[in-house]
Short mmCIF file of C-alpha atoms and ligand atoms in Angstrom, two decimals:
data_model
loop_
_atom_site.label_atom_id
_atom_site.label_comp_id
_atom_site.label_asym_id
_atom_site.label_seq_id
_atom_site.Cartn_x
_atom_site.Cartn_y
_atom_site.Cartn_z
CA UNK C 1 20.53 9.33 -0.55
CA UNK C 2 20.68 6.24 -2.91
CA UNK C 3 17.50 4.96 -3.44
CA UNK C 4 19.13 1.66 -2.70
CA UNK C 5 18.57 2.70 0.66
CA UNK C 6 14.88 2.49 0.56
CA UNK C 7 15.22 -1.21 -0.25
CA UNK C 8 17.72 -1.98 2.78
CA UNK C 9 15.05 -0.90 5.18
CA UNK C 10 12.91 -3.85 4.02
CA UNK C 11 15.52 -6.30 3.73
CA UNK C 12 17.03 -5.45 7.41
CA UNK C 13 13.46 -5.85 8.79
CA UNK C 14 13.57 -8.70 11.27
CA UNK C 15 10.78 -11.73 10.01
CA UNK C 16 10.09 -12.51 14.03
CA UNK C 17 7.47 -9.90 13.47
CA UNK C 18 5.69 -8.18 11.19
CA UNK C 19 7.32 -5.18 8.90
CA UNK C 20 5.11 -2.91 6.94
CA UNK C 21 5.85 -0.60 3.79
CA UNK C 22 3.36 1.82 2.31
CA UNK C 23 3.53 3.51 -1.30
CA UNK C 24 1.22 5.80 -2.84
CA UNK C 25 1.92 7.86 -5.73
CA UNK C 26 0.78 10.95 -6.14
CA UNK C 27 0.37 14.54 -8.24
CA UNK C 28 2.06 17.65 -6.82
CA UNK C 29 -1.26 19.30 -5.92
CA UNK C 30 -1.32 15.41 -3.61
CA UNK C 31 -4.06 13.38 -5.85
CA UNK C 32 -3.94 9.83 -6.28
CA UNK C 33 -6.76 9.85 -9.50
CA UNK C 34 -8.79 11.73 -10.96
CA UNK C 35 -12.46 12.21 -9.96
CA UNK C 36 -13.53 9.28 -11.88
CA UNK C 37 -10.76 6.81 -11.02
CA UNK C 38 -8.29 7.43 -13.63
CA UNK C 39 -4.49 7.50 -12.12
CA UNK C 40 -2.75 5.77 -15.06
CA UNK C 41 -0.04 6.65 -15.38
CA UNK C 42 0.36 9.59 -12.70
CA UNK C 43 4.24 8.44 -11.93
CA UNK C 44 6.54 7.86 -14.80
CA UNK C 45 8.55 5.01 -14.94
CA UNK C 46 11.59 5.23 -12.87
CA UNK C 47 8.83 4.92 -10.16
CA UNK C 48 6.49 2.17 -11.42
CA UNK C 49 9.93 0.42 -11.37
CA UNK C 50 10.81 1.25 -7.97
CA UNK C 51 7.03 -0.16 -7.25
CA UNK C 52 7.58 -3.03 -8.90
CA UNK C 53 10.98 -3.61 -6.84
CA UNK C 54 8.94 -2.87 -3.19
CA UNK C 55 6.78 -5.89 -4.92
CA UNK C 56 10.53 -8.09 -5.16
CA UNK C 57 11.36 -7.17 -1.49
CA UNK C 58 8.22 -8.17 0.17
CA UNK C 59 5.88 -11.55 0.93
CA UNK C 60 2.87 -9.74 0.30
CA UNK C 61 1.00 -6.92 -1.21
CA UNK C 62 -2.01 -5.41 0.19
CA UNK C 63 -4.81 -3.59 -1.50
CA UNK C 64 -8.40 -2.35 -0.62
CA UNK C 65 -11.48 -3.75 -2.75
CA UNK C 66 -11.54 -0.24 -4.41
CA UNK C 67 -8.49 -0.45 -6.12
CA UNK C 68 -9.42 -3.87 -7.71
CA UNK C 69 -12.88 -2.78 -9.07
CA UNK C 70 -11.15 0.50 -10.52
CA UNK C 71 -8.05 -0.98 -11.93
CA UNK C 72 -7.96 -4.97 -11.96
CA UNK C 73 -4.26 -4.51 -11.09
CA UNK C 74 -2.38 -7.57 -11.53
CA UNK C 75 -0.02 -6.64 -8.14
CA UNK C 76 2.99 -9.33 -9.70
CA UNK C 77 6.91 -8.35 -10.47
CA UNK C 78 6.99 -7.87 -13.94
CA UNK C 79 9.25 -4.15 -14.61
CA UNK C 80 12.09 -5.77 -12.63
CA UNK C 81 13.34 -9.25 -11.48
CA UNK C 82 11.87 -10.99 -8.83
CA UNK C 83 9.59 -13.40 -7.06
CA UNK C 84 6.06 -12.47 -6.87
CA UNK C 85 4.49 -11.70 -3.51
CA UNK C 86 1.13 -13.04 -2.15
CA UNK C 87 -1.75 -10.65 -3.28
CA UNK C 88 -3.91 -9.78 -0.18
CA UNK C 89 -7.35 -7.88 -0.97
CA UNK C 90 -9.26 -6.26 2.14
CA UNK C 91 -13.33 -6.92 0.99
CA UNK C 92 -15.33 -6.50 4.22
CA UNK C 93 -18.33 -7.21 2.71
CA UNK C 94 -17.42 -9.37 -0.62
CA UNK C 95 -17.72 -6.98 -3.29
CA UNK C 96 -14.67 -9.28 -4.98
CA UNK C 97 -15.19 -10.04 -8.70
CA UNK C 98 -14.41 -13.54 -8.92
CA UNK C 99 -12.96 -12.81 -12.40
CA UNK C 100 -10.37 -10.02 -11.15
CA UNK C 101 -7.07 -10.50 -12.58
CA UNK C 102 -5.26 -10.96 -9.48
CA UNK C 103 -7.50 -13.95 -8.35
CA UNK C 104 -5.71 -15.98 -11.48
CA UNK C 105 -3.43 -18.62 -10.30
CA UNK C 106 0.27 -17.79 -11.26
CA UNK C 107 2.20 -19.82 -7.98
CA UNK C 108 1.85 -17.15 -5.55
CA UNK C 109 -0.94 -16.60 -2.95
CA UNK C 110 -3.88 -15.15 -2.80
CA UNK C 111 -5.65 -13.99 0.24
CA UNK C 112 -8.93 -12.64 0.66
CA UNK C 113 -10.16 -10.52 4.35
CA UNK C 114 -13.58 -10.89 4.63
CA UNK C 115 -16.72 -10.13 7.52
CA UNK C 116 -18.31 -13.47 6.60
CA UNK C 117 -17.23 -16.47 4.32
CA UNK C 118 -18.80 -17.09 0.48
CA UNK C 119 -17.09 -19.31 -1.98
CA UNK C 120 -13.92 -18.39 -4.20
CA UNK C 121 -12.12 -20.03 -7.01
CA UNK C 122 -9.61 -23.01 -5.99
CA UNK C 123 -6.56 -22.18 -4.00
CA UNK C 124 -7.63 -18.51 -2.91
CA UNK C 125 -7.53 -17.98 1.07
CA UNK C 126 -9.96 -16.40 3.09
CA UNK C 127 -9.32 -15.32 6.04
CA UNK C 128 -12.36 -13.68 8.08
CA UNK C 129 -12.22 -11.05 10.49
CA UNK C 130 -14.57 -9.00 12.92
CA UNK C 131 -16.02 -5.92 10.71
CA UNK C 132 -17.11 -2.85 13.27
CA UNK C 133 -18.85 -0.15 11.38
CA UNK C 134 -17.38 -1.18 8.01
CA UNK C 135 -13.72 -1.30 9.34
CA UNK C 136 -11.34 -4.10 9.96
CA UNK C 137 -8.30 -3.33 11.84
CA UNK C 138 -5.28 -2.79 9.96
CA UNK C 139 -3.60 -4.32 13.04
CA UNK C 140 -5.88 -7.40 13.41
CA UNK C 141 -5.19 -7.76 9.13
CA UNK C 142 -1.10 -7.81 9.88
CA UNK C 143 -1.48 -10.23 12.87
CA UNK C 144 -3.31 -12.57 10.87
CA UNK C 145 -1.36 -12.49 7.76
CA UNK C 146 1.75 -12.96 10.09
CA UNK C 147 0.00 -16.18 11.54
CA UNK C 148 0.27 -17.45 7.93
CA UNK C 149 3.54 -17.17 7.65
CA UNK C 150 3.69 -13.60 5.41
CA UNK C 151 6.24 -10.77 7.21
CA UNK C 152 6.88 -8.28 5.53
CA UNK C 153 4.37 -6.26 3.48
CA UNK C 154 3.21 -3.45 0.85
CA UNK C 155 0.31 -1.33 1.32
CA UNK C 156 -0.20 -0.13 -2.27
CA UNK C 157 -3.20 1.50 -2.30
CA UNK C 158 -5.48 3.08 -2.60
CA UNK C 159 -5.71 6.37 -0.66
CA UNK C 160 -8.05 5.14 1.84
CA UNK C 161 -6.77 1.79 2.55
CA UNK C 162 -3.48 3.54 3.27
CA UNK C 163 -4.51 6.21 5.33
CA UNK C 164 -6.43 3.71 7.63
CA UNK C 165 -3.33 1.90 8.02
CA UNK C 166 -1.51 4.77 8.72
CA UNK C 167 -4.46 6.29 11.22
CA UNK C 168 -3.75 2.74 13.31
CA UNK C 169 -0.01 3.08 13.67
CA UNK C 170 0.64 -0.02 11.30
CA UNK C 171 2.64 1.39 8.90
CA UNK C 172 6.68 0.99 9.69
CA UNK C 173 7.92 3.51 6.22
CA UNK C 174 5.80 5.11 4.21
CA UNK C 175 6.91 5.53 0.02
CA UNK C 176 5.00 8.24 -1.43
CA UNK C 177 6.52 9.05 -5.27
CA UNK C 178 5.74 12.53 -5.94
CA UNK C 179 5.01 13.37 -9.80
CA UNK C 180 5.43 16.85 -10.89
CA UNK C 181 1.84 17.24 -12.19
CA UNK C 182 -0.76 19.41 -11.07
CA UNK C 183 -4.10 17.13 -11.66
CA UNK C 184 -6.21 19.89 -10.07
CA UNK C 185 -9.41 17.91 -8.85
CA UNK C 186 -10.28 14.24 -8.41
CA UNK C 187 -9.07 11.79 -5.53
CA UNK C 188 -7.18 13.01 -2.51
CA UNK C 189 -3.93 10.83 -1.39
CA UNK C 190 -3.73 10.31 2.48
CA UNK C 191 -6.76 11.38 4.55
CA UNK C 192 -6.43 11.14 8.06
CA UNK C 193 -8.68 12.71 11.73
CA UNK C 194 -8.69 15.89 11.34
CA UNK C 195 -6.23 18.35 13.36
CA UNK C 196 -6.70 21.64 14.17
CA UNK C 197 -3.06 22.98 14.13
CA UNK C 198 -0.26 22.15 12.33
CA UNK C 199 1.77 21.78 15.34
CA UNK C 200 -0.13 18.40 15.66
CA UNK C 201 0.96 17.39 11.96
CA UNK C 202 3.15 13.96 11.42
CA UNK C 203 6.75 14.50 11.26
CA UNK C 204 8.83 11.63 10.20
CA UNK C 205 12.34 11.66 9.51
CA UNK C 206 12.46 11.64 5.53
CA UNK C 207 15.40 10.59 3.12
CA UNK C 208 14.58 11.95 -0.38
CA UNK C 209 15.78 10.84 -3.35
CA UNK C 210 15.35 11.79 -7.28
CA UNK C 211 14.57 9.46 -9.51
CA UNK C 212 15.80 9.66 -12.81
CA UNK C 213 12.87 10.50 -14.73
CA UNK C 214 12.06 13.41 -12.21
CA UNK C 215 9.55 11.88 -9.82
CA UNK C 216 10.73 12.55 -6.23
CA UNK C 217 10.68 9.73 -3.73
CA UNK C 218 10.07 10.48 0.04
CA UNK C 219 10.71 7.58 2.51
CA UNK C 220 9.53 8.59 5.89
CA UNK C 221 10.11 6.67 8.53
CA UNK C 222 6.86 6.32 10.74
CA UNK C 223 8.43 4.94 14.17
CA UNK C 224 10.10 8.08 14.08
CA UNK C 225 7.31 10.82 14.36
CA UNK C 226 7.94 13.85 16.01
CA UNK C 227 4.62 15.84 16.67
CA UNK C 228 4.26 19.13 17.93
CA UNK C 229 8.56 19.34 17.82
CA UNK C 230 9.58 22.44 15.34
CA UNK C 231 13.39 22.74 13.53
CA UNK C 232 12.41 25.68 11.83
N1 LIG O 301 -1.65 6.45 -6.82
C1 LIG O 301 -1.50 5.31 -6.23
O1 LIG O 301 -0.43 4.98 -5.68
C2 LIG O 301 -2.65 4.38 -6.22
C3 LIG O 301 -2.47 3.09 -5.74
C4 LIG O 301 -3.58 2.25 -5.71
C5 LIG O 301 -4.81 2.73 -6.16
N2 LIG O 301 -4.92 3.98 -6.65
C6 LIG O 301 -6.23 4.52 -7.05
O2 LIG O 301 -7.00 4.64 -5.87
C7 LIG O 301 -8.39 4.48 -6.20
C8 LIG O 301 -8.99 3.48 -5.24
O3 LIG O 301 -8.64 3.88 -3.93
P1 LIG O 301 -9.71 4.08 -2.81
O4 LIG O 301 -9.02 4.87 -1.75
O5 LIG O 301 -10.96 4.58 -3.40
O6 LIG O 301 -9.99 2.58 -2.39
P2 LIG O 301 -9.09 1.44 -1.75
O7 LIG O 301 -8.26 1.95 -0.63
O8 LIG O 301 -8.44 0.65 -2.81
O9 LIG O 301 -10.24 0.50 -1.18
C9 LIG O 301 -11.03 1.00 -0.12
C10 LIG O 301 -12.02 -0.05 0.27
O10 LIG O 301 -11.35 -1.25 0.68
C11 LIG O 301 -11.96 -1.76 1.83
N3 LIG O 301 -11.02 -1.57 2.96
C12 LIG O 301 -9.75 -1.14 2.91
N4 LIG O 301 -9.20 -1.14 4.14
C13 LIG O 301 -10.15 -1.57 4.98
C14 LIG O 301 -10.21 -1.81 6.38
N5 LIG O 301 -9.15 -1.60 7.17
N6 LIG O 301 -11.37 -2.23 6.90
C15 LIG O 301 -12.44 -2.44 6.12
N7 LIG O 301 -12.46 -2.26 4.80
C16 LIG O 301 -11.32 -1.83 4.23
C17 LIG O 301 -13.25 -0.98 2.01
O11 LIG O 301 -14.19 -1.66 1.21
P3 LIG O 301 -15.80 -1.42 1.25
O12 LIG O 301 -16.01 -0.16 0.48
O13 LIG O 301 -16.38 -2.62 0.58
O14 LIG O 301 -16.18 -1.27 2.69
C18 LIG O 301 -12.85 0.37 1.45
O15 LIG O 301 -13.92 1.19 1.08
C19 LIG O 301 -8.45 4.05 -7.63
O16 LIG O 301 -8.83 5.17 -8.40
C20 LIG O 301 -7.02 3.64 -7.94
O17 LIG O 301 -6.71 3.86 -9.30
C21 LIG O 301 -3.87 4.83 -6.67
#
């Protein structure tokens, strides 16, 4: 499969409604980072590109507060050509620093979900929504973005942000870049209810491809789960 392919998905995604990627990129031993935050670099670069080109292909990127007080990612197009995407950061309860990287203006938007309102530098959006025991969710985040004009998106991270998504059906494809490293310890990748057999496991169809550096993409399609169905 040409990786190519991965991109198509996105770009044949209707805009009457909302289309959602997520990426996470892990160790073979499935970490994200390592006990104290650390997960630069886990992919090499064949794969940051690829991240970078997700970035090109969508209105907006989404991240959870924790990535932005580990890494201060700056979440623009810079490895490849391309527009930048509005940067979307899921604080329920304002833990933002106001001088995070990603709040700097640079043309594109920047969106803020919140429980309650408190001021932010010029031009950022807030946009607040009902917090139940700490969660927003994911589904009420899409709608809203999608009622300001933003379609298609990128889940980036991190682990728990993703797996949320994931736990709440909102997640069309899911990208995870597999780096042959064993980290050993440190932060697990996706995280979701516990099952008791496997039988009950997620199932998507997958097309893998091999990047050139050696990190192995999977792109699973998530409207196409089979549970409890066995080729084997
Ligand atoms: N390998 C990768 O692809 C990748 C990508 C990105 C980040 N990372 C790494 O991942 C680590 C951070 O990930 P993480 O899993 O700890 O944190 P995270 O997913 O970035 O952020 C989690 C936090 O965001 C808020 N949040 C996210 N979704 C929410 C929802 N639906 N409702 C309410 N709140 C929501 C919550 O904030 P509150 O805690 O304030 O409630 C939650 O605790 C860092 O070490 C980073 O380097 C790895």
């Amino acid at each position: 499969v040409s990786v190519s392919a991965a991109f198509a998905h996105i770009d044949e995604a209707s805009s009457d409604r909302p289309f959602v990627i997520a990426q996470l990129g892990q160790s073979l031993d499935g970490r994200i980072a390592t006990l104290t935050g650390h997960s630069r670099y886990i992919n090499r670069n064949a794969a940051l590109d690829h991240l970078h080109k997700i970035r090109a292909h969508v209105d907006a990127v989404i991240v959870g507060i924790g990535t932005v007080i580990a890494d201060d990612p700056l979440l623009n197009v810079r490895r490849v050509i391309g527009e930048n995407p509005a940067r979307v950061v899921i604080d329920p309860s304002g833990r933002m620093p106001l001088s995070s990287r990603l709040l700097y203006e640079d043309g594109a938007r920047r969106i803020i979900i919140r429980g309650k309102s408190s001021p932010l530098p010029n031009g950022v959006e807030e946009v607040i929504l009902p917090v139940e025991n700490g969660m927003i969710n994911p589904n009420f985040i899409i709608n809203a973005l999608f009622s300001l004009g933003l379609a298609k998106f990128l889940v980036e991270g991190g682990a728990k942000t993703i797996s949320q998504f994931i736990s709440h059906n909102a997640v069309d494809r899911l990208h995870v870049l597999v780096a042959p490293m064993i980290i050993g310890s440190g932060k697990p990748g996706i995280e979701l209810p516990p099952i008791s057999v496997v039988d009950d496991a997620l199932r998507p169809l997958t097309e893998v491809t091999i990047l050139s550096d050696g990190d192995v993409l999977f792109d699973c399609n998530l409207r196409s789960l089979t549970k409890g169905v066995s080729d084997v």
